[in-house]
């Protein structure tokens, strides 16, 4: 495995750092509750988990793995409320398929079937609905899944935002595959499948009418075939996440906290495209927290890291894969990054979302 050792000058114990923060007493829903950060986690832990409480839900993975009739099924559901409905590189329809397919893939499953539920606002053009439906059909075909059932509801004008879509999906988990955040171990290599931040910046550029000198396209894509290729090297991949809401930073924090381990990243190894870095610098955003829709982060045992990285780079969805850090025993539950200047900073779980309504 490539040597990403932290310079001795940067070796510190971030677990000793403290930063006082006010307690949150939020009696109403705010946009941050949907951002994939700390507010989202609190909503799940304080409202939904107690109401639904069961061991399957308690795992809090991208998709639940269920034993049913002798088969191991992955099952997931997600709602898509992106604004605008169409953006460079994709649309609400692409996200509705790829997002759920990718959640299933993060359990190692081969996605098979989807359902779709449309909530339409009175007055939305049928041509817009048709474009989204056709995008769903094309994305499903590309992902190798069948849209097997669905539902449609209409709400009064002014009570929606054009079109919302919810998809649910099921897939089969191969024998011998056990991928979940609790399995991350010290020594694991942390690998990202490609450049980060493209989706969030693409959506924002259209929404806000911003020009960055070059068109930035979303990375939305299905990842199940990439995961299947990775599993040909070893079935012992410990953890996978697709870093959507909250970006790479939120996903790594979730894995670190679930496994009770630390994560150490290396800033210069993280693939941030120049156009994303420039846009984030202009707007005061951190690329680590910007959403992706066609990327994954993998925790791989060190003895398999180079081989997994090689097959990822040979796959169309992993050509830009990079080894960006390692899982460590120090500072459990925390993510830190060794900066290019030799320092160290904490990458905390964001409170909400820098860019709301991006998926």
mmCIF file of C-alpha atoms in Angstrom:
data_model
loop_
_atom_site.group_PDB
_atom_site.id
_atom_site.type_symbol
_atom_site.label_atom_id
_atom_site.label_comp_id
_atom_site.label_asym_id
_atom_site.label_seq_id
_atom_site.Cartn_x
_atom_site.Cartn_y
_atom_site.Cartn_z
ATOM 1 C CA UNK A 1 0.000 0.000 0.000
ATOM 2 C CA UNK A 2 1.282 3.475 -0.833
ATOM 3 C CA UNK A 3 2.978 5.256 2.050
ATOM 4 C CA UNK A 4 0.855 8.123 3.308
ATOM 5 C CA UNK A 5 2.570 8.454 6.687
ATOM 6 C CA UNK A 6 1.976 11.713 8.519
ATOM 7 C CA UNK A 7 5.139 13.795 9.059
ATOM 8 C CA UNK A 8 6.333 13.629 12.645
ATOM 9 C CA UNK A 9 5.847 17.369 12.994
ATOM 10 C CA UNK A 10 2.117 16.882 12.415
ATOM 11 C CA UNK A 11 1.634 14.028 14.888
ATOM 12 C CA UNK A 12 -0.790 15.270 17.527
ATOM 13 C CA UNK A 13 -3.628 13.816 19.539
ATOM 14 C CA UNK A 14 -6.811 15.512 18.281
ATOM 15 C CA UNK A 15 -8.805 13.605 20.900
ATOM 16 C CA UNK A 16 -7.423 16.104 23.434
ATOM 17 C CA UNK A 17 -8.911 19.046 21.567
ATOM 18 C CA UNK A 18 -12.180 20.564 22.749
ATOM 19 C CA UNK A 19 -14.436 23.193 21.267
ATOM 20 C CA UNK A 20 -17.403 24.340 23.354
ATOM 21 C CA UNK A 21 -20.667 24.508 21.429
ATOM 22 C CA UNK A 22 -24.113 25.610 22.540
ATOM 23 C CA UNK A 23 -26.741 22.977 23.185
ATOM 24 C CA UNK A 24 -29.424 22.778 20.484
ATOM 25 C CA UNK A 25 -33.032 23.126 21.559
ATOM 26 C CA UNK A 26 -34.928 23.113 18.263
ATOM 27 C CA UNK A 27 -38.720 22.743 18.629
ATOM 28 C CA UNK A 28 -39.458 22.883 14.880
ATOM 29 C CA UNK A 29 -38.014 21.319 11.747
ATOM 30 C CA UNK A 30 -35.334 23.406 10.019
ATOM 31 C CA UNK A 31 -33.560 22.857 6.692
ATOM 32 C CA UNK A 32 -30.519 21.477 8.503
ATOM 33 C CA UNK A 33 -32.553 18.451 9.628
ATOM 34 C CA UNK A 34 -32.394 17.236 6.012
ATOM 35 C CA UNK A 35 -28.725 17.952 5.446
ATOM 36 C CA UNK A 36 -27.148 14.662 6.475
ATOM 37 C CA UNK A 37 -25.189 16.201 9.370
ATOM 38 C CA UNK A 38 -25.550 16.413 13.135
ATOM 39 C CA UNK A 39 -29.123 17.742 12.983
ATOM 40 C CA UNK A 40 -30.171 14.832 10.760
ATOM 41 C CA UNK A 41 -28.567 12.384 13.180
ATOM 42 C CA UNK A 42 -30.399 13.970 16.106
ATOM 43 C CA UNK A 43 -33.727 13.754 14.256
ATOM 44 C CA UNK A 44 -33.180 10.042 13.642
ATOM 45 C CA UNK A 45 -31.895 9.282 17.136
ATOM 46 C CA UNK A 46 -34.473 11.330 19.047
ATOM 47 C CA UNK A 47 -37.627 10.947 16.920
ATOM 48 C CA UNK A 48 -37.566 8.082 14.446
ATOM 49 C CA UNK A 49 -35.416 5.439 16.146
ATOM 50 C CA UNK A 50 -37.451 5.489 19.402
ATOM 51 C CA UNK A 51 -40.685 5.295 17.425
ATOM 52 C CA UNK A 52 -39.612 2.408 15.198
ATOM 53 C CA UNK A 53 -36.982 0.862 17.495
ATOM 54 C CA UNK A 54 -35.713 -2.495 16.252
ATOM 55 C CA UNK A 55 -32.283 -4.096 15.742
ATOM 56 C CA UNK A 56 -32.491 -3.903 11.946
ATOM 57 C CA UNK A 57 -33.041 -0.154 11.958
ATOM 58 C CA UNK A 58 -30.466 0.377 14.701
ATOM 59 C CA UNK A 59 -27.635 -0.485 12.287
ATOM 60 C CA UNK A 60 -28.299 2.837 10.477
ATOM 61 C CA UNK A 61 -26.729 1.692 7.222
ATOM 62 C CA UNK A 62 -27.463 3.057 3.728
ATOM 63 C CA UNK A 63 -29.612 -0.018 3.137
ATOM 64 C CA UNK A 64 -30.936 -2.672 5.505
ATOM 65 C CA UNK A 65 -29.730 -6.251 4.951
ATOM 66 C CA UNK A 66 -32.557 -8.716 5.591
ATOM 67 C CA UNK A 67 -32.739 -12.506 5.713
ATOM 68 C CA UNK A 68 -35.931 -13.482 3.909
ATOM 69 C CA UNK A 69 -36.865 -16.908 2.611
ATOM 70 C CA UNK A 70 -33.267 -18.088 2.600
ATOM 71 C CA UNK A 71 -32.031 -15.058 0.647
ATOM 72 C CA UNK A 72 -30.084 -12.038 1.889
ATOM 73 C CA UNK A 73 -31.809 -8.934 0.584
ATOM 74 C CA UNK A 74 -30.722 -5.320 0.734
ATOM 75 C CA UNK A 75 -33.634 -2.882 1.022
ATOM 76 C CA UNK A 76 -33.523 0.911 0.842
ATOM 77 C CA UNK A 77 -35.774 3.918 0.269
ATOM 78 C CA UNK A 78 -35.039 7.571 -0.426
ATOM 79 C CA UNK A 79 -36.865 10.760 -1.419
ATOM 80 C CA UNK A 80 -35.549 13.292 -3.932
ATOM 81 C CA UNK A 81 -36.444 16.974 -3.696
ATOM 82 C CA UNK A 82 -33.634 18.573 -5.704
ATOM 83 C CA UNK A 83 -34.033 22.097 -7.007
ATOM 84 C CA UNK A 84 -33.707 22.745 -9.939
ATOM 85 C CA UNK A 85 -35.194 19.596 -11.471
ATOM 86 C CA UNK A 86 -32.612 19.590 -14.293
ATOM 87 C CA UNK A 87 -28.923 20.472 -13.979
ATOM 88 C CA UNK A 88 -25.659 19.849 -15.872
ATOM 89 C CA UNK A 89 -25.001 16.115 -15.983
ATOM 90 C CA UNK A 90 -28.377 14.926 -14.709
ATOM 91 C CA UNK A 91 -31.854 15.513 -13.367
ATOM 92 C CA UNK A 92 -34.224 14.566 -10.577
ATOM 93 C CA UNK A 93 -34.928 11.347 -12.508
ATOM 94 C CA UNK A 94 -31.280 10.261 -12.611
ATOM 95 C CA UNK A 95 -30.862 10.942 -8.900
ATOM 96 C CA UNK A 96 -34.005 8.981 -8.020
ATOM 97 C CA UNK A 97 -32.554 5.849 -9.609
ATOM 98 C CA UNK A 98 -28.849 6.206 -8.924
ATOM 99 C CA UNK A 99 -29.286 7.305 -5.324
ATOM 100 C CA UNK A 100 -31.271 4.214 -4.344
ATOM 101 C CA UNK A 101 -29.193 1.855 -6.499
ATOM 102 C CA UNK A 102 -26.056 3.180 -4.820
ATOM 103 C CA UNK A 103 -27.503 2.800 -1.325
ATOM 104 C CA UNK A 104 -28.113 -0.868 -2.113
ATOM 105 C CA UNK A 105 -24.618 -1.232 -3.558
ATOM 106 C CA UNK A 106 -23.074 0.100 -0.330
ATOM 107 C CA UNK A 107 -24.173 -3.194 1.281
ATOM 108 C CA UNK A 108 -22.509 -5.113 -1.546
ATOM 109 C CA UNK A 109 -25.881 -5.932 -3.115
ATOM 110 C CA UNK A 110 -26.716 -6.364 -6.774
ATOM 111 C CA UNK A 111 -29.778 -4.082 -7.192
ATOM 112 C CA UNK A 112 -32.733 -5.725 -8.936
ATOM 113 C CA UNK A 113 -36.037 -3.844 -8.568
ATOM 114 C CA UNK A 114 -37.208 -0.306 -7.819
ATOM 115 C CA UNK A 115 -40.502 1.351 -6.985
ATOM 116 C CA UNK A 116 -41.212 5.001 -7.782
ATOM 117 C CA UNK A 117 -43.678 7.351 -6.097
ATOM 118 C CA UNK A 118 -44.359 10.802 -7.614
ATOM 119 C CA UNK A 119 -45.784 13.761 -5.707
ATOM 120 C CA UNK A 120 -46.848 16.312 -8.345
ATOM 121 C CA UNK A 121 -47.854 19.885 -7.712
ATOM 122 C CA UNK A 122 -50.980 21.075 -9.498
ATOM 123 C CA UNK A 123 -49.922 23.185 -12.476
ATOM 124 C CA UNK A 124 -46.616 21.485 -13.250
ATOM 125 C CA UNK A 125 -46.188 20.893 -16.988
ATOM 126 C CA UNK A 126 -46.790 17.325 -18.112
ATOM 127 C CA UNK A 127 -43.778 17.682 -20.396
ATOM 128 C CA UNK A 128 -41.610 18.167 -17.296
ATOM 129 C CA UNK A 129 -43.114 15.066 -15.681
ATOM 130 C CA UNK A 130 -42.492 13.134 -18.907
ATOM 131 C CA UNK A 131 -38.852 14.227 -19.051
ATOM 132 C CA UNK A 132 -38.289 13.045 -15.489
ATOM 133 C CA UNK A 133 -40.068 9.737 -16.152
ATOM 134 C CA UNK A 134 -37.944 9.132 -19.250
ATOM 135 C CA UNK A 135 -34.788 9.952 -17.281
ATOM 136 C CA UNK A 136 -35.839 7.390 -14.658
ATOM 137 C CA UNK A 137 -36.364 4.770 -17.356
ATOM 138 C CA UNK A 138 -33.012 5.437 -18.987
ATOM 139 C CA UNK A 139 -31.141 5.470 -15.664
ATOM 140 C CA UNK A 140 -32.818 2.229 -14.578
ATOM 141 C CA UNK A 141 -31.803 0.543 -17.822
ATOM 142 C CA UNK A 142 -28.218 1.775 -17.405
ATOM 143 C CA UNK A 143 -28.149 0.480 -13.823
ATOM 144 C CA UNK A 144 -29.626 -2.904 -14.781
ATOM 145 C CA UNK A 145 -32.713 -2.589 -12.587
ATOM 146 C CA UNK A 146 -36.447 -2.863 -13.271
ATOM 147 C CA UNK A 147 -38.998 -0.262 -12.161
ATOM 148 C CA UNK A 148 -41.605 -2.744 -10.958
ATOM 149 C CA UNK A 149 -44.267 -0.636 -9.242
ATOM 150 C CA UNK A 150 -45.149 2.915 -8.280
ATOM 151 C CA UNK A 151 -47.648 5.512 -7.111
ATOM 152 C CA UNK A 152 -48.698 9.070 -7.949
ATOM 153 C CA UNK A 153 -50.195 11.810 -5.783
ATOM 154 C CA UNK A 154 -51.139 15.406 -6.674
ATOM 155 C CA UNK A 155 -51.110 18.324 -4.198
ATOM 156 C CA UNK A 156 -52.685 21.753 -4.609
ATOM 157 C CA UNK A 157 -50.752 24.548 -6.297
ATOM 158 C CA UNK A 158 -48.452 26.202 -3.791
ATOM 159 C CA UNK A 159 -48.207 23.110 -1.604
ATOM 160 C CA UNK A 160 -45.289 21.438 -3.369
ATOM 161 C CA UNK A 161 -42.283 22.311 -5.497
ATOM 162 C CA UNK A 162 -43.184 20.906 -8.889
ATOM 163 C CA UNK A 163 -42.137 17.280 -8.575
ATOM 164 C CA UNK A 164 -40.888 15.127 -5.703
ATOM 165 C CA UNK A 165 -39.910 11.484 -6.268
ATOM 166 C CA UNK A 166 -39.442 8.663 -3.764
ATOM 167 C CA UNK A 167 -37.810 5.407 -4.810
ATOM 168 C CA UNK A 168 -37.370 2.154 -2.923
ATOM 169 C CA UNK A 169 -35.194 -0.697 -4.065
ATOM 170 C CA UNK A 170 -34.245 -4.277 -3.329
ATOM 171 C CA UNK A 171 -31.217 -6.322 -4.308
ATOM 172 C CA UNK A 172 -29.413 -9.543 -3.483
ATOM 173 C CA UNK A 173 -26.347 -9.606 -1.219
ATOM 174 C CA UNK A 174 -23.804 -12.276 -2.268
ATOM 175 C CA UNK A 175 -22.799 -14.982 0.193
ATOM 176 C CA UNK A 176 -19.791 -14.083 2.300
ATOM 177 C CA UNK A 177 -20.257 -10.317 1.950
ATOM 178 C CA UNK A 178 -20.660 -8.327 5.172
ATOM 179 C CA UNK A 179 -20.233 -4.623 4.476
ATOM 180 C CA UNK A 180 -21.266 -2.165 7.198
ATOM 181 C CA UNK A 181 -19.689 0.798 8.979
ATOM 182 C CA UNK A 182 -19.198 -1.112 12.239
ATOM 183 C CA UNK A 183 -16.600 -3.328 10.513
ATOM 184 C CA UNK A 184 -14.014 -0.599 9.854
ATOM 185 C CA UNK A 185 -10.726 -1.522 11.575
ATOM 186 C CA UNK A 186 -7.463 0.284 12.375
ATOM 187 C CA UNK A 187 -5.090 -0.239 9.473
ATOM 188 C CA UNK A 188 -7.832 -0.170 6.823
ATOM 189 C CA UNK A 189 -7.016 1.863 3.736
ATOM 190 C CA UNK A 190 -9.504 4.636 2.971
ATOM 191 C CA UNK A 191 -10.167 4.867 -0.772
ATOM 192 C CA UNK A 192 -12.416 7.288 -2.663
ATOM 193 C CA UNK A 193 -13.591 6.318 -6.146
ATOM 194 C CA UNK A 194 -13.008 9.659 -7.836
ATOM 195 C CA UNK A 195 -13.009 13.458 -7.670
ATOM 196 C CA UNK A 196 -15.344 14.908 -5.047
ATOM 197 C CA UNK A 197 -17.769 17.834 -4.904
ATOM 198 C CA UNK A 198 -18.967 17.900 -8.512
ATOM 199 C CA UNK A 199 -22.667 17.259 -7.894
ATOM 200 C CA UNK A 200 -23.189 19.903 -5.226
ATOM 201 C CA UNK A 201 -21.347 22.586 -7.197
ATOM 202 C CA UNK A 202 -23.172 21.665 -10.435
ATOM 203 C CA UNK A 203 -26.586 22.039 -8.802
ATOM 204 C CA UNK A 204 -25.623 25.246 -7.031
ATOM 205 C CA UNK A 205 -24.229 26.845 -10.177
ATOM 206 C CA UNK A 206 -27.561 26.447 -11.992
ATOM 207 C CA UNK A 207 -29.718 27.327 -8.989
ATOM 208 C CA UNK A 208 -27.864 30.539 -8.219
ATOM 209 C CA UNK A 209 -26.945 31.462 -11.815
ATOM 210 C CA UNK A 210 -23.223 31.410 -11.046
ATOM 211 C CA UNK A 211 -20.501 31.196 -13.697
ATOM 212 C CA UNK A 212 -17.143 29.621 -12.864
ATOM 213 C CA UNK A 213 -15.570 29.858 -16.325
ATOM 214 C CA UNK A 214 -16.278 26.194 -17.103
ATOM 215 C CA UNK A 215 -19.419 24.081 -16.908
ATOM 216 C CA UNK A 216 -19.354 21.757 -13.913
ATOM 217 C CA UNK A 217 -21.406 18.582 -14.433
ATOM 218 C CA UNK A 218 -22.859 16.331 -11.756
ATOM 219 C CA UNK A 219 -21.137 13.003 -11.182
ATOM 220 C CA UNK A 220 -24.462 11.125 -10.814
ATOM 221 C CA UNK A 221 -23.937 7.487 -11.806
ATOM 222 C CA UNK A 222 -24.791 3.935 -10.660
ATOM 223 C CA UNK A 223 -22.035 2.278 -8.614
ATOM 224 C CA UNK A 224 -23.249 -1.315 -8.238
ATOM 225 C CA UNK A 225 -21.051 -2.671 -11.022
ATOM 226 C CA UNK A 226 -18.004 -0.914 -9.569
ATOM 227 C CA UNK A 227 -18.711 -2.511 -6.176
ATOM 228 C CA UNK A 228 -19.160 -5.927 -7.806
ATOM 229 C CA UNK A 229 -15.770 -5.479 -9.490
ATOM 230 C CA UNK A 230 -14.153 -4.569 -6.169
ATOM 231 C CA UNK A 231 -15.620 -7.713 -4.603
ATOM 232 C CA UNK A 232 -13.844 -9.867 -7.211
ATOM 233 C CA UNK A 233 -10.597 -8.936 -5.448
ATOM 234 C CA UNK A 234 -11.891 -9.748 -1.971
ATOM 235 C CA UNK A 235 -15.267 -10.164 -0.317
ATOM 236 C CA UNK A 236 -13.727 -8.781 2.856
ATOM 237 C CA UNK A 237 -14.381 -5.119 2.136
ATOM 238 C CA UNK A 238 -15.204 -3.697 5.543
ATOM 239 C CA UNK A 239 -17.267 -0.559 4.873
ATOM 240 C CA UNK A 240 -18.687 1.411 1.944
ATOM 241 C CA UNK A 241 -20.564 4.709 1.787
ATOM 242 C CA UNK A 242 -21.704 6.957 -1.032
ATOM 243 C CA UNK A 243 -20.982 10.467 0.268
ATOM 244 C CA UNK A 244 -24.155 12.315 -0.744
ATOM 245 C CA UNK A 245 -25.664 14.776 1.764
ATOM 246 C CA UNK A 246 -22.912 16.128 3.984
ATOM 247 C CA UNK A 247 -20.271 14.962 1.521
ATOM 248 C CA UNK A 248 -17.178 12.910 2.235
ATOM 249 C CA UNK A 249 -16.715 14.532 5.640
ATOM 250 C CA UNK A 250 -20.094 13.401 6.955
ATOM 251 C CA UNK A 251 -19.719 9.853 5.590
ATOM 252 C CA UNK A 252 -16.302 9.384 7.194
ATOM 253 C CA UNK A 253 -17.572 10.694 10.524
ATOM 254 C CA UNK A 254 -20.488 8.244 10.431
ATOM 255 C CA UNK A 255 -18.131 5.326 9.817
ATOM 256 C CA UNK A 256 -15.661 6.465 12.483
ATOM 257 C CA UNK A 257 -18.401 6.792 15.095
ATOM 258 C CA UNK A 258 -20.105 3.512 14.192
ATOM 259 C CA UNK A 259 -16.840 1.552 14.353
ATOM 260 C CA UNK A 260 -15.253 3.360 17.299
ATOM 261 C CA UNK A 261 -12.102 4.036 15.300
ATOM 262 C CA UNK A 262 -10.343 7.152 14.045
ATOM 263 C CA UNK A 263 -9.755 8.239 10.462
ATOM 264 C CA UNK A 264 -6.664 10.105 9.283
ATOM 265 C CA UNK A 265 -6.797 11.745 5.843
ATOM 266 C CA UNK A 266 -4.041 13.326 3.765
ATOM 267 C CA UNK A 267 -5.122 16.581 2.203
ATOM 268 C CA UNK A 268 -2.887 16.387 -0.855
ATOM 269 C CA UNK A 269 -4.197 12.907 -1.698
ATOM 270 C CA UNK A 270 -7.898 13.921 -1.783
ATOM 271 C CA UNK A 271 -8.987 14.430 -5.417
ATOM 272 C CA UNK A 272 -10.685 17.842 -5.538
ATOM 273 C CA UNK A 273 -11.059 19.139 -9.123
ATOM 274 C CA UNK A 274 -9.711 22.634 -9.699
ATOM 275 C CA UNK A 275 -13.138 23.920 -10.703
ATOM 276 C CA UNK A 276 -14.657 22.609 -7.457
ATOM 277 C CA UNK A 277 -11.807 24.016 -5.373
ATOM 278 C CA UNK A 278 -12.159 27.408 -7.076
ATOM 279 C CA UNK A 279 -15.937 27.482 -6.635
ATOM 280 C CA UNK A 280 -15.685 26.464 -2.989
ATOM 281 C CA UNK A 281 -12.955 29.024 -2.357
ATOM 282 C CA UNK A 282 -15.090 31.755 -3.899
ATOM 283 C CA UNK A 283 -18.154 30.791 -1.852
ATOM 284 C CA UNK A 284 -16.420 29.900 1.408
ATOM 285 C CA UNK A 285 -17.363 26.195 1.250
ATOM 286 C CA UNK A 286 -15.349 23.121 2.225
ATOM 287 C CA UNK A 287 -15.227 20.511 -0.608
ATOM 288 C CA UNK A 288 -15.224 17.742 2.003
ATOM 289 C CA UNK A 289 -18.829 18.641 2.862
ATOM 290 C CA UNK A 290 -20.144 19.107 -0.700
ATOM 291 C CA UNK A 291 -22.490 16.383 -1.968
ATOM 292 C CA UNK A 292 -21.582 13.699 -4.498
ATOM 293 C CA UNK A 293 -23.945 11.374 -6.384
ATOM 294 C CA UNK A 294 -21.570 9.019 -8.178
ATOM 295 C CA UNK A 295 -18.735 8.433 -5.729
ATOM 296 C CA UNK A 296 -18.052 5.950 -2.945
ATOM 297 C CA UNK A 297 -15.613 5.746 -0.072
ATOM 298 C CA UNK A 298 -14.285 2.305 0.879
ATOM 299 C CA UNK A 299 -12.534 0.931 3.966
ATOM 300 C CA UNK A 300 -10.371 -1.936 2.711
ATOM 301 C CA UNK A 301 -7.967 -4.221 4.631
ATOM 302 C CA UNK A 302 -4.427 -3.020 3.896
ATOM 303 C CA UNK A 303 -3.333 -6.291 2.301
ATOM 304 C CA UNK A 304 -5.980 -5.855 -0.416
ATOM 305 C CA UNK A 305 -5.790 -2.090 -0.871
ATOM 306 C CA UNK A 306 -3.497 -1.926 -3.887
ATOM 307 C CA UNK A 307 -5.390 -4.647 -5.777
ATOM 308 C CA UNK A 308 -8.770 -3.062 -5.050
ATOM 309 C CA UNK A 309 -7.448 0.334 -6.123
ATOM 310 C CA UNK A 310 -6.164 -1.150 -9.379
ATOM 311 C CA UNK A 311 -9.487 -2.717 -10.384
ATOM 312 C CA UNK A 312 -11.316 0.474 -9.437
ATOM 313 C CA UNK A 313 -9.085 2.545 -11.701
ATOM 314 C CA UNK A 314 -9.735 0.104 -14.547
ATOM 315 C CA UNK A 315 -13.520 0.594 -14.194
ATOM 316 C CA UNK A 316 -15.350 3.514 -15.884
ATOM 317 C CA UNK A 317 -16.777 4.692 -12.550
ATOM 318 C CA UNK A 318 -13.448 4.512 -10.722
ATOM 319 C CA UNK A 319 -10.834 5.938 -13.083
ATOM 320 C CA UNK A 320 -10.010 8.687 -10.609
ATOM 321 C CA UNK A 321 -9.869 6.446 -7.532
ATOM 322 C CA UNK A 322 -7.353 7.499 -4.890
ATOM 323 C CA UNK A 323 -5.975 6.280 -1.575
ATOM 324 C CA UNK A 324 -6.675 9.219 0.734
ATOM 325 C CA UNK A 325 -5.939 7.963 4.245
ATOM 326 C CA UNK A 326 -6.206 5.198 6.780
ATOM 327 C CA UNK A 327 -8.282 4.028 9.712
ATOM 328 C CA UNK A 328 -6.423 4.381 13.016
ATOM 329 C CA UNK A 329 -6.802 3.380 16.660
ATOM 330 C CA UNK A 330 -6.065 6.939 17.836
ATOM 331 C CA UNK A 331 -8.800 9.554 18.389
ATOM 332 C CA UNK A 332 -11.717 7.051 18.098
ATOM 333 C CA UNK A 333 -14.831 8.467 16.494
ATOM 334 C CA UNK A 334 -12.934 11.411 15.010
ATOM 335 C CA UNK A 335 -11.756 12.294 11.507
ATOM 336 C CA UNK A 336 -8.649 14.421 11.066
ATOM 337 C CA UNK A 337 -6.764 15.579 8.002
ATOM 338 C CA UNK A 338 -3.026 16.149 7.694
ATOM 339 C CA UNK A 339 -2.775 19.418 5.770
ATOM 340 C CA UNK A 340 -0.349 20.220 3.015
ATOM 341 C CA UNK A 341 1.458 22.599 5.384
ATOM 342 C CA UNK A 342 2.203 19.865 7.916
ATOM 343 C CA UNK A 343 -0.569 20.670 10.367
ATOM 344 C CA UNK A 344 -3.630 18.727 11.420
ATOM 345 C CA UNK A 345 -7.278 19.782 11.532
ATOM 346 C CA UNK A 346 -10.448 18.049 12.655
ATOM 347 C CA UNK A 347 -13.105 17.227 10.063
ATOM 348 C CA UNK A 348 -16.204 17.250 12.228
ATOM 349 C CA UNK A 349 -19.720 16.119 11.429
ATOM 350 C CA UNK A 350 -21.403 19.175 9.873
ATOM 351 C CA UNK A 351 -24.390 20.625 11.694
ATOM 352 C CA UNK A 352 -26.590 20.713 8.611
ATOM 353 C CA UNK A 353 -25.918 21.046 4.892
ATOM 354 C CA UNK A 354 -23.883 23.763 3.181
ATOM 355 C CA UNK A 355 -26.094 23.399 0.103
ATOM 356 C CA UNK A 356 -29.682 22.354 0.908
ATOM 357 C CA UNK A 357 -31.981 20.647 -1.596
ATOM 358 C CA UNK A 358 -29.180 19.113 -3.694
ATOM 359 C CA UNK A 359 -30.630 15.579 -3.868
#
